[in-house]
C-alpha positions as a Python dict, from the first residue, in 0.01 Angstrom:
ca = {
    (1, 'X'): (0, 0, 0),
    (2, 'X'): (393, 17, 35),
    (3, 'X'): (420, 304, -153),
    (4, 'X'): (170, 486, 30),
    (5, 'X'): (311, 416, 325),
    (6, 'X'): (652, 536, 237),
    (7, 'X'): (494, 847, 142),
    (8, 'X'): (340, 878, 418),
    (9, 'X'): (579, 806, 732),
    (10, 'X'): (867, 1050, 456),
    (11, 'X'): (562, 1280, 474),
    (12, 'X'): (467, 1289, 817),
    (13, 'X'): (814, 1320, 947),
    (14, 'X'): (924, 1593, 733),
    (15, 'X'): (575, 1784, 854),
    (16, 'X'): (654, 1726, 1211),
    (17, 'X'): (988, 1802, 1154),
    (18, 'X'): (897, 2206, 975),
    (19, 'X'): (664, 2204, 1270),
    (20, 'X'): (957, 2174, 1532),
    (21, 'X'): (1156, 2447, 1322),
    (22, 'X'): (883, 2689, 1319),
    (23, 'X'): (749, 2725, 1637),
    (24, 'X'): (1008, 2578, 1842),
    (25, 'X'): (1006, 2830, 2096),
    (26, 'X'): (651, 2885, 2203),
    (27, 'X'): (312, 2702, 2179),
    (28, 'X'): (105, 2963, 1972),
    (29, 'X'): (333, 2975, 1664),
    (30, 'X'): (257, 2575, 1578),
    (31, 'X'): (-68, 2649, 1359),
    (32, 'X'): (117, 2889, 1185),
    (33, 'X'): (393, 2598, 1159),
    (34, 'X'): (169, 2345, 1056),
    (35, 'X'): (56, 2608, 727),
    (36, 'X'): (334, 2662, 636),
    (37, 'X'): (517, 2313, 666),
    (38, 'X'): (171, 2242, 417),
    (39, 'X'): (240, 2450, 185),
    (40, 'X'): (692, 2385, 184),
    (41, 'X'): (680, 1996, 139),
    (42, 'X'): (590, 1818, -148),
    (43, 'X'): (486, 1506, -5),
    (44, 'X'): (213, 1653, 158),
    (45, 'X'): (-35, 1631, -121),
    (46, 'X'): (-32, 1240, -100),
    (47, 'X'): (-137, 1204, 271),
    (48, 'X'): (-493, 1277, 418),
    (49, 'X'): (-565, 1574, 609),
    (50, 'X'): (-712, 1380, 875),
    (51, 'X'): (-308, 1208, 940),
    (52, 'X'): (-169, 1545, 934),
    (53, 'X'): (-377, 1687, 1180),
    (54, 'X'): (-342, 1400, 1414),
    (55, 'X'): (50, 1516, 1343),
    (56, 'X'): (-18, 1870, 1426),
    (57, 'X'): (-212, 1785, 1753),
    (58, 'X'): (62, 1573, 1858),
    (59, 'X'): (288, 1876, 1814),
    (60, 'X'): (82, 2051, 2057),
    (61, 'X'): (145, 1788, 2309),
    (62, 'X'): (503, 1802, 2302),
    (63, 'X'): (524, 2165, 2359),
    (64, 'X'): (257, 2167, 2634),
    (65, 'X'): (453, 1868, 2837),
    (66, 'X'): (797, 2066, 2733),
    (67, 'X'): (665, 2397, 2861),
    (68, 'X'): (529, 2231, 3197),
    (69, 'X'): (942, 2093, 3232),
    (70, 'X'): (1056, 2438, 3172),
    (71, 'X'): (834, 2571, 3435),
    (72, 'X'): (891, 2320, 3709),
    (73, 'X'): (1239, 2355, 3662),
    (74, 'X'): (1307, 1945, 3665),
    (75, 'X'): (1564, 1930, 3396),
    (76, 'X'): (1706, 2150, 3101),
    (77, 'X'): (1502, 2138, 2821),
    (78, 'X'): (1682, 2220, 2490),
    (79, 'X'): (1513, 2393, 2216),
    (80, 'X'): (1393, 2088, 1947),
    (81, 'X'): (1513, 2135, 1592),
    (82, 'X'): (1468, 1851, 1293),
    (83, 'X'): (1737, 1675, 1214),
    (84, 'X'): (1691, 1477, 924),
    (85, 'X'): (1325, 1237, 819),
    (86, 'X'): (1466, 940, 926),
    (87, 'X'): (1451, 1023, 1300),
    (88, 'X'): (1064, 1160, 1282),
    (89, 'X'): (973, 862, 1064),
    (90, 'X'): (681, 676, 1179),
    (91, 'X'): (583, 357, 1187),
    (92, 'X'): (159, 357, 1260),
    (93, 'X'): (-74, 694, 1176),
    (94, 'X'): (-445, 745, 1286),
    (95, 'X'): (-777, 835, 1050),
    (96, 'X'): (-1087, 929, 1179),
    (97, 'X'): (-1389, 741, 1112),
    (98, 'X'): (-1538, 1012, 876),
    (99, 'X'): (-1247, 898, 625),
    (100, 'X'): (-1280, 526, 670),
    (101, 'X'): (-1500, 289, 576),
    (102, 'X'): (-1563, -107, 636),
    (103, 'X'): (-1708, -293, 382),
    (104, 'X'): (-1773, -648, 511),
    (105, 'X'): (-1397, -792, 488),
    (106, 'X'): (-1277, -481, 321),
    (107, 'X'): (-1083, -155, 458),
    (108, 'X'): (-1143, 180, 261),
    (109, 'X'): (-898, 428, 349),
    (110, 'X'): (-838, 742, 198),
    (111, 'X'): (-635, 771, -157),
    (112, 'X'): (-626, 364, -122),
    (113, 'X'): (-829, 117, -299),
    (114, 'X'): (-1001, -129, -42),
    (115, 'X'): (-762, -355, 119),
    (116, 'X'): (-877, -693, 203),
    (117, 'X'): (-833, -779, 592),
    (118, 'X'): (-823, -1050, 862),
    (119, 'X'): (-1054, -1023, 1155),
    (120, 'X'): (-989, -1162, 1491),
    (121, 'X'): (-1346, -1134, 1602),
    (122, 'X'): (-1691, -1069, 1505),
    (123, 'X'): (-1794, -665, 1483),
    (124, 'X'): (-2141, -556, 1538),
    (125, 'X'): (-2333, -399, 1296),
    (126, 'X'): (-2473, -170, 1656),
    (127, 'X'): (-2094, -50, 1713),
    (128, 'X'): (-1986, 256, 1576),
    (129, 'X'): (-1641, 355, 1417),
    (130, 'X'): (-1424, 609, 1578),
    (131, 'X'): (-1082, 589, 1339),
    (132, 'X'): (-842, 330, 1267),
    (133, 'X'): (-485, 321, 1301),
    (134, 'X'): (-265, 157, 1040),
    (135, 'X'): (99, 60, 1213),
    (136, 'X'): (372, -113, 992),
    (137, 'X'): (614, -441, 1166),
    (138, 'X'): (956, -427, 1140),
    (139, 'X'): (897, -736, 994),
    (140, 'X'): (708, -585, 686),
    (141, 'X'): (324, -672, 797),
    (142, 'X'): (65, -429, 856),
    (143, 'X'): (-244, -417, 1102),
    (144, 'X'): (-525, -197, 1146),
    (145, 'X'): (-642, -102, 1500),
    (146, 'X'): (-1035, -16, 1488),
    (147, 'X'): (-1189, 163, 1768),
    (148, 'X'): (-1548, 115, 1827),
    (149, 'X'): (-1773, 293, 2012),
    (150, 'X'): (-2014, 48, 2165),
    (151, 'X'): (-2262, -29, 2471),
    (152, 'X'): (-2072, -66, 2810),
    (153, 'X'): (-1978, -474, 2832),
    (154, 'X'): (-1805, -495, 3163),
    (155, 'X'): (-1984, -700, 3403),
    (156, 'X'): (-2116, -566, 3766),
    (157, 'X'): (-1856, -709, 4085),
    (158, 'X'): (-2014, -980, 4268),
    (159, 'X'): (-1857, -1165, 4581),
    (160, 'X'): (-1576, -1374, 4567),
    (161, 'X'): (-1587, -1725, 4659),
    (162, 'X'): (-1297, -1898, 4465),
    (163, 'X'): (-952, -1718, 4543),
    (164, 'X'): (-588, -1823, 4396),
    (165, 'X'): (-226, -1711, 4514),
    (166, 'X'): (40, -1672, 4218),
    (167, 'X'): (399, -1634, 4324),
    (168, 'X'): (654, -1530, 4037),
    (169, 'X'): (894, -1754, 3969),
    (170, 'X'): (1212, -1738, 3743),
    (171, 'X'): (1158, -2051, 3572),
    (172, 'X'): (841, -2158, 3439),
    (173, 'X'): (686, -1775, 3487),
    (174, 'X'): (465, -1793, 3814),
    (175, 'X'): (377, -2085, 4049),
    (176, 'X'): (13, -2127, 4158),
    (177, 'X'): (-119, -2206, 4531),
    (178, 'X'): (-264, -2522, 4435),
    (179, 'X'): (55, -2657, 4391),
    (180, 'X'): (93, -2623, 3980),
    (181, 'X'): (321, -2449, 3792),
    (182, 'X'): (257, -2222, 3476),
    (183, 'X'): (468, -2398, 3262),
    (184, 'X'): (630, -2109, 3062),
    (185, 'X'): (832, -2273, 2779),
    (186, 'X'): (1083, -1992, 2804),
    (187, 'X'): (1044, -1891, 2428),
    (188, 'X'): (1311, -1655, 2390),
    (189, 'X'): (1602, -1898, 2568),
    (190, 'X'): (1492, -2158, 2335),
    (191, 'X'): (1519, -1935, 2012),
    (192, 'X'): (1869, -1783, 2161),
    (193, 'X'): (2084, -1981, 1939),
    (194, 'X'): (1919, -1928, 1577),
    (195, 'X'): (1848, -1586, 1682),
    (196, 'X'): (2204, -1525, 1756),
    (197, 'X'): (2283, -1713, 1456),
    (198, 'X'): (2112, -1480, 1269),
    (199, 'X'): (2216, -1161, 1450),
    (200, 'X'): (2570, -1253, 1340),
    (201, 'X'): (2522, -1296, 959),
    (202, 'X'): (2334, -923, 986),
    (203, 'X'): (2669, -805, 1149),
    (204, 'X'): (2862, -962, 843),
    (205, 'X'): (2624, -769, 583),
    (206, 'X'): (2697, -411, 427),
    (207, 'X'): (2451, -181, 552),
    (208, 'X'): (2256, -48, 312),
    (209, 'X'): (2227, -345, 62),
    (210, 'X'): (1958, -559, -26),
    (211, 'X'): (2112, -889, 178),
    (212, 'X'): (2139, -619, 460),
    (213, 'X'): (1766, -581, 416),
    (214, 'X'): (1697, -928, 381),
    (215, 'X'): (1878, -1044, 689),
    (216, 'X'): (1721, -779, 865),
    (217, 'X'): (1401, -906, 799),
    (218, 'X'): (1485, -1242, 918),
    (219, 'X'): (1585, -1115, 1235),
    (220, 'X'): (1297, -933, 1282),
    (221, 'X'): (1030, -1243, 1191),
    (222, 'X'): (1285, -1420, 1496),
    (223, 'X'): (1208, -1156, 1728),
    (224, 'X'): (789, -1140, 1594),
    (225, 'X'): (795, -1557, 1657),
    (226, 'X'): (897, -1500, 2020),
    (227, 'X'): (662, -1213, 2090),
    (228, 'X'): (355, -1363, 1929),
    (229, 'X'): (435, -1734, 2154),
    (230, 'X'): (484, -1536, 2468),
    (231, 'X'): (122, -1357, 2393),
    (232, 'X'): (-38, -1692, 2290),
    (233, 'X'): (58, -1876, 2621),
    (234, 'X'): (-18, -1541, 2854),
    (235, 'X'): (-357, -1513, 2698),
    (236, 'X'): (-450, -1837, 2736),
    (237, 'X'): (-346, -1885, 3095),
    (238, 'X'): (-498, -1559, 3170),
    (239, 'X'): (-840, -1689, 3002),
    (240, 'X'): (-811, -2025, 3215),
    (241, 'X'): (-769, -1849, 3555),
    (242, 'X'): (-1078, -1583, 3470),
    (243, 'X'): (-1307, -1822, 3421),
    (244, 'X'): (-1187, -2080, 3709),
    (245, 'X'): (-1147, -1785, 3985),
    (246, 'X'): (-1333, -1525, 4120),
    (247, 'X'): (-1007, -1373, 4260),
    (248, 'X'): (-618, -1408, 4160),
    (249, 'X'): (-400, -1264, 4435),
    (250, 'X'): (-58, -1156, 4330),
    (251, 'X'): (227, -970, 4481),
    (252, 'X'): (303, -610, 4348),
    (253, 'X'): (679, -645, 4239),
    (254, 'X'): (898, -400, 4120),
    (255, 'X'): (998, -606, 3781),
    (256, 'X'): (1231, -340, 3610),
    (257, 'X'): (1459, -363, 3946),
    (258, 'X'): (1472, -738, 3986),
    (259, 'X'): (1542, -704, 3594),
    (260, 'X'): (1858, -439, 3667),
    (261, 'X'): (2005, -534, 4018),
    (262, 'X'): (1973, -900, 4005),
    (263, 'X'): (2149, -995, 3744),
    (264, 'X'): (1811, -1170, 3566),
    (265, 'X'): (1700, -913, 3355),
    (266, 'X'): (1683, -1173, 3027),
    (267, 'X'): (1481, -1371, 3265),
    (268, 'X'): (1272, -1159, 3358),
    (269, 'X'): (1212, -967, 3049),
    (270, 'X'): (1217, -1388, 2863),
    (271, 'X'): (847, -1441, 3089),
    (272, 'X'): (669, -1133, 3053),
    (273, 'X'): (479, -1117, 3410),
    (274, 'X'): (390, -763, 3348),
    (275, 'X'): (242, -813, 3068),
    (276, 'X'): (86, -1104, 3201),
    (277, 'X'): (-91, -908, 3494),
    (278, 'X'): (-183, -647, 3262),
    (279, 'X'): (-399, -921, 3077),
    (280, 'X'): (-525, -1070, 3387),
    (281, 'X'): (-660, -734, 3538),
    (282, 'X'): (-848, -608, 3219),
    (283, 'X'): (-1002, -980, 3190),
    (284, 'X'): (-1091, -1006, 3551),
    (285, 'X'): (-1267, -669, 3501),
    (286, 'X'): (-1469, -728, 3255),
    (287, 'X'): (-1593, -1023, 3396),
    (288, 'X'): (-1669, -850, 3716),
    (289, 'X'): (-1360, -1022, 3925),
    (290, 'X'): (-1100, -927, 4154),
    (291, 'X'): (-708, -881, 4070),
    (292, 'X'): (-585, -824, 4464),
    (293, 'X'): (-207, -689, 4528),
    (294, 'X'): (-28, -769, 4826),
    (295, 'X'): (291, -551, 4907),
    (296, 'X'): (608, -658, 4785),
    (297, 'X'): (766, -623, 5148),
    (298, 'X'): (517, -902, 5239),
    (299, 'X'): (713, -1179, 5368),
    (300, 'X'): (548, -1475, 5179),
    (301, 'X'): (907, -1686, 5151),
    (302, 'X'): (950, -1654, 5505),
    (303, 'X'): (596, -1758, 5667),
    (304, 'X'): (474, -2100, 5719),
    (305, 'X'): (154, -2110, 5548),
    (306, 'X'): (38, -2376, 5814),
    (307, 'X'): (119, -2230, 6155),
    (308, 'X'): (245, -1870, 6033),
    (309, 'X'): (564, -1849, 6185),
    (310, 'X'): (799, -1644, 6019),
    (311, 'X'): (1196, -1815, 5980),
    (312, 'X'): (1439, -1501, 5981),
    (313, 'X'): (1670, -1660, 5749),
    (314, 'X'): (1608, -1782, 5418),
    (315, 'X'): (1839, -1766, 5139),
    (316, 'X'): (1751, -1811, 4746),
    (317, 'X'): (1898, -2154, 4730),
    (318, 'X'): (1675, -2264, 4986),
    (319, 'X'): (1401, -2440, 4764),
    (320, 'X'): (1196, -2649, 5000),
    (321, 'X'): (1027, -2469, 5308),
    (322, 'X'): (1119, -2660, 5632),
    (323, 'X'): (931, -2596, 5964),
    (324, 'X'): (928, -2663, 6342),
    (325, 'X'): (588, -2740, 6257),
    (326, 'X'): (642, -3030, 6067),
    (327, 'X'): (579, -2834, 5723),
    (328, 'X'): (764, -2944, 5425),
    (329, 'X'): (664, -2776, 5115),
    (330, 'X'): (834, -2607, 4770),
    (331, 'X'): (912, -2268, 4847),
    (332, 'X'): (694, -2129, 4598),
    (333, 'X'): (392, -2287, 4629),
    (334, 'X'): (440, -2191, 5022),
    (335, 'X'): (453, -1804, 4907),
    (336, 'X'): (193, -1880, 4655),
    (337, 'X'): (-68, -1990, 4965),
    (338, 'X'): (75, -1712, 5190),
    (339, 'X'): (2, -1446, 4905),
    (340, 'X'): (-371, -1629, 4866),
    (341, 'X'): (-403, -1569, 5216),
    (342, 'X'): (-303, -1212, 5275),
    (343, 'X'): (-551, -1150, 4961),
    (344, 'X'): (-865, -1284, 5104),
    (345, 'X'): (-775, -1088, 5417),
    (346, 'X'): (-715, -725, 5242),
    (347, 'X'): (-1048, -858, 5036),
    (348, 'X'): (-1217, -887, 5364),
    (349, 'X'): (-1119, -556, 5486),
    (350, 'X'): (-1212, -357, 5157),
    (351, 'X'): (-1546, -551, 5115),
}
């Protein structure tokens, strides 16, 4: 499997890179490209036809989006050359389901024996494969992605009766209107140390060797540790509030900006919220539930979730919510409620 792989991603580059030599300059000279990059490599022989075209329509795409720049003026484009295989190596490549075949906990892929595999989850013998994508780690494991073409399993909307407000927070990810908090272990701040640890004796290694390779594996298994927690936790909190809710109301930030002008992007990027949301939409959906945004300009720090008055000042240190009212609340769970609240009324006016 290695060695096929190395051929292939050496392959594949060096085909898209004759591709970007020949017909670098207009759109109907990359089939001729793609011929003769065929019949000038000697890789080619070991990969499937089926990756290559995927390469080749992929080509296509670049010079369509590339041509649509040129037109609209936006920016310079410069004319794309290929450097050297490195660059255009690749990491994943696609087969279509006529070369593939699955054989109970077996893979068949073309010019490969069957490799034994892991499922996640049961697969009908009613769904149909569409092609499979093989992508490679930096950590040295590989996974197949199998697309399935099967009967339509998202669920039909019904009314919403249970609703939930979830404000982000810095620490501990989000808080919830019912007064909880998410919990986030913060992963990545935990991991800092040994990660930096480890950064450091890949800084002291030559590049190139084998300890350089080694070390650069460790750093990568670091980096795959805190990824795969940060998915675990998201997709299980996700799971809980689909099945408890009919509704999750959240507030439409703009996380890449409070990442960059803040000062807390490695907080930001540590919980994941995006990808968080993400998650919640697409399991919402097909369960027939509601994801509602309210507008980040909505003031849900400043309003009293009791009598609705709105303070005009309110700085970040300010924790606790005080009001004339006689309202004395964490600040977040008070823009959690006030975000609940503005949700069941722009569900109310869409219903």
């Amino acid at each position: 499997v290695e060695l096929f792989l190395f051929c292939l991603n050496v392959g594949v580059g060096i085909v898209f890179g004759l591709i970007l030599n020949q017909c670098s300059d207009t759109i109907t000279n990359s089939d001729h490209a793609f011929d003769t990059a065929l019949s000038s490599s000697r890789y080619i022989n070991r990969i499937h036809t089926a990756v290559l075209t995927v390469v080749n329509l992929t080509v296509h795409d670049c010079e369509a989006e590339i041509a649509n720049i040129r037109i609209s003026g936006d920016r310079k484009v410069f004319i794309l050359c290929f450097k050297i295989v490195v660059i255009f190596s690749t990491r994943s490549f696609q087969i279509e389901f006529l070369d593939c075949k699955l054989e109970g906990k077996y893979l068949k892929l073309p010019k490969m024996t069957a490799v034994r595999m892991k499922l996640h989850r049961p697969i009908s013998e009613k769904w149909k494969l569409k092609s499979v994508t093989v992508s490679r780690e930096p950590s040295g494991k590989y996974f197949a992605s199998l697309l399935f073409c099967c009967e339509n399993q998202t669920a039909e909307k019904r009314p919403a009766e249970k609703f939930i407000g979830i404000d982000f927070a810095m620490r501990g990810m989000c808080v919830f209107s019912t007064g909880k908090r998410a919990e986030y272990p913060m992963f990545y701040r935990n991991t800092e140390k040994k990660l930096a640890r480890e950064q450091r004796k890949l800084s002291r290694c030559q590049k190139g060797s084998q300890n350089y390779k080694k070390q650069k594996k460790r750093v990568a298994l670091c980096h795959e540790k805190i990824r795969n927690q940060r998915k675990d936790f998201q997709h299980k909190l996700s799971a809980s509030l689909t099945e408890s809710f009919d509704a999750v109301c959240v507030e439409d930030l703009n996380l890449k900006g409070m990442a960059g002008g803040l000062h807390l992007g490695k907080g930001v990027h540590d919980n994941g919220y995006g990808l968080f949301l993400s998650m919640l939409e697409y399991k919402l959906e097909e369960r027939g539930k509601y994801l509602i945004k309210v507008d980040r300009y909505f003031a849900s720090s400043k309003i009293c979730s009791v009598c609705g008055k709105k303070k005009e000042e309110l700085s970040l240190s300010d924790r606790i919510y005080y009001c004339e009212c006689g309202n004395r609340m964490d600040r977040d769970v008070n823009a959690a409620v006030n975000i609940m609240n503005e949700g069941k009324r722009i569900f109310a006016e869409c219903a």
